[in-house]
Amino acid sequence: MHKEIEKKWQQRWDEKQSFRAYNDYSKPKYYPLVEFPYPSGQGLHVGHPRPYTALDIVARKRRMEGYNVLYTMGWDAFGLPTENYAIKNKIHPAIVTEDNVKRFKEQLRSLGLSFDWSREINTTDPNYYKWTQWIFIKLFENGLAYKKEMDINWCTSCKVGLANEEVVGGVCERCGGTVVKKAKSQWMLKITEYAERLIDDLDDLDYIERVKAQQKNWIGKSTGMELDFKTTSGDVLRIYTTRPDTIYGATYMVVSPEHPLIDERKDLITNYDALMAYRAEAKLKSDFERTELNKDKTGVVIEGIKAINPASGEEIPVFISDYVLMSYGTGAIMAVPGHDTRDWEFAKAFNLPIIEVVKGGDVQNEAYTDSEEGIIVNSPLIDGLSVAEAKESIADHFEKLGIGVRKVNFKLRDWVFSRQRYWGEPIPLVSCPSCGWVALPESELPLTLPEVASYEPTDNGESPLSAMTEWIETTCPKCGGHAHRETDTMPQWAGSSWYFLRYCDPDNDQEFASMDALNYWMPVDWYNGGMEHTTLHLLYSRFWHKFLFDIGKVNTKEPYLKRTSHGMIMGENNEKMSKSRGNVVNPDDIIGEFGADTLRTYEMFIGDFEKSVPWSDNSVKGCRRFLDRVWNFADEVVPGDAFSKELEITMNKTIKKVSEDYETLKFNTAIAAMMSLINEFKKVEHINRAEYGTLLKLLNPVAPHITEELWESLGFEGMITEQSWPTFDPNKTVEDVIEMAVQINGKVRGLISIPVDADAAAAKALALEDEKIKLFTDGKTIVKEIYVPGKIFNIVVK
RNA sequence: GCCGAAGUGGUGGAAUUGGCAGACGCGCCGGACUCAAAAUCCGGAGAGGUAACACUCGUGCGGGUUCGACCCCCGCCUUCGGCACCA
């Protein structure tokens, strides 16, 4: 039954192009966006439809409200799993991708999502990645792409570079071999140049708070100063600190094991070998392991060089330790064990002096760090000042002396943009011996991936493309001389950093999208995606968008007006769904047995949309039962074009509730309200066409097929998809008389029937008539009455 | 470890955001229909307590604020997401 109905309406929507987004700029537009999937070999699992259905509900509601809606789908198809599958099975990744996309698309279509499939895009399509390459060239031309030596994970036995994910517990996931850091010259994007704006512009956006907080913390802005420490070797060690006020407590220094001073002053250092041994050890650890707070602090003192505290003039030792990273600040810190937890632990481990410079804690027992209101002590220049005052005063002092400067720092690091892989966009640059790095002219884009015999990374750490001599050898676009192509490819993040722009104008072969189309459709009105994309993808795409704004290619400084997040759907055992755990549920099975409408209803009813939730096969039935009940009522509908007196309030209330809940991600309570409405329908003599038709419209975004079918079979005009959204009369959403709880000392002891707008005196009179209330008030004195109209009446007695 | 969330019956969750905790659904129990089962329909239930009421307890744990706390504050515990080459 459901199979025929669903097929019928999916075909009819196609024929009538019901969900086509027209570039009809006279109508108000709405642009809802969901994260496009990576088409994996496993096909869709039941987690995918959750966000798609949610915004499908919004999209369908908006169309019924008269908007021109752009809701569409695409494929983020470059990536490691496809490449690894291709290597293993000796199939071209393009073919693997094609198969996966085909399967994903069939599955998505069977869900009855109202995507405009004419705008489908694929990041691996040369007509798409032409523009990804084009944007990269613009970044390069604007000085935002540069080359830098960066460490990659290197498996010493496979002799390949590994993604972080492929390094499990410090060893190679495939062969168990040792993984080390290996320096490699990589393309970097200067996202740090946008750090300030990426934080500041969040203020005007309607992102859920936790997303904003994650973005802010990831960018990690801190205000402090850079300060020079002289050394006994006659050098200057520049440190970064957010606490210049604690300078007198700096009893030692720590530099990163990679700090250049060590090699520059090799001759003065008497324990160079020990330092080198420590550096080698640190190389094996990730930054994450290095900065862990609760691990034992390790380090080696540099023998032969001491530093001089610029405030106290005392000589202090200099250590190397892995908790100081070369990539943050200046790679050197002043250590104030009295007021920094990691410094304190290090000082304890190495028996270094701990000096109290801010009053309030017991620094011999633990670092005193929450010191914003503390008073400075043991610091001749700033004694008696508050921490805030001292920061300013000492900063002024050092700036005057010319040995320090106020500095804002960010945790955010530049974006490593090179991959030594095959399945990614080729970086469209050539290296010319006389001109340096030169971008390809636009006419040579897209630079397509060459056919190679092996997609396997080479054993020298270079991309598979590096083995393609005839592809690499080229001429310099600038001087015409002999030159080499870049053989690294872009990371998968590239294609997904601008895809929402392409949806606006997907077939344009002159530009990535016309300004007309962008002016009309952008910004995205509502972007929903997983919390797991909150830091990287969201930040990268905001960065690219801001860059495109700066060069005048897009019309808004931010891509997304609103960002919400959905929870994951877990397996029935409440573990993440995965093939290896054997708890994956395939939507095809549910659609086969119960239908797409039931699956959609269940996915929306299953729980709080923003929280993760375990799948339950059993509960699916309940949603099917609900739809069956809706179906069965069709036979009992009587004529009538207005709500009956009996149902008037209920109908208005339900329209209000459902309309509001669809806007606030509360799909579960919207469906519960419609279930309650059906329960009300059972209680009354008749339901008429107005009432039933309204229910169908409210339910349509969730269960589009069955509601279309019922709409048609009852002889309503046109398709339900083309109808306008029901409205309600606010005056008819509340009952005149309500049941109010009466409390004695905060505990509910009785109920009174009272007009909603009654005053306290009326409530009191009614309450004191109540037999049960009398039991609690008789012989007691009323000391206080709290009356909240429409809510509660509380009597405090003694 | 750091950053961000979450913890409510047997179970998924709800609670107008400080005002009757457990809506709605699943599962369970009982009944109707049936030769029987399935499906469907009707009814029941947080725990303790009572013949039935009454009453007591109850939103991860321990404190606090308030007439009143799932909701606000302080201190913990557990689980989940992210940690820069998974997407």
Short mmCIF file of C-alpha atoms (C1' of nucleotides) in Angstrom, two decimals, chain A residues 736-742 750-758 762-767 769-770 787, chain B residues 20:
data_model
loop_
_atom_site.label_atom_id
_atom_site.label_comp_id
_atom_site.label_asym_id
_atom_site.label_seq_id
_atom_site.Cartn_x
_atom_site.Cartn_y
_atom_site.Cartn_z
CA ASP A 736 -11.77 30.63 29.37
CA VAL A 737 -11.79 28.56 32.51
CA ILE A 738 -8.76 26.59 33.65
CA GLU A 739 -7.94 24.10 36.37
CA MET A 740 -5.49 25.76 38.71
CA ALA A 741 -3.39 24.00 41.30
CA VAL A 742 -3.62 25.34 44.83
CA GLY A 750 -6.12 20.93 45.65
CA LEU A 751 -7.49 22.12 42.32
CA ILE A 752 -9.89 24.94 41.55
CA SER A 753 -11.76 25.80 38.35
CA ILE A 754 -11.14 29.45 37.75
CA PRO A 755 -11.47 31.94 34.87
CA VAL A 756 -8.01 32.63 33.40
CA ASP A 757 -8.28 36.34 34.11
CA ALA A 758 -9.55 36.05 37.71
CA ALA A 762 -11.39 35.37 43.57
CA ALA A 763 -8.79 32.61 43.70
CA LYS A 764 -8.58 32.84 47.47
CA ALA A 765 -12.34 32.65 47.88
CA LEU A 766 -12.52 29.59 45.66
CA ALA A 767 -9.55 27.91 47.33
CA GLU A 769 -14.10 26.74 49.88
CA ASP A 770 -12.26 23.59 48.88
CA TYR A 787 -1.01 34.25 43.11
"C1'" C B 20 0.12 20.37 39.19
#
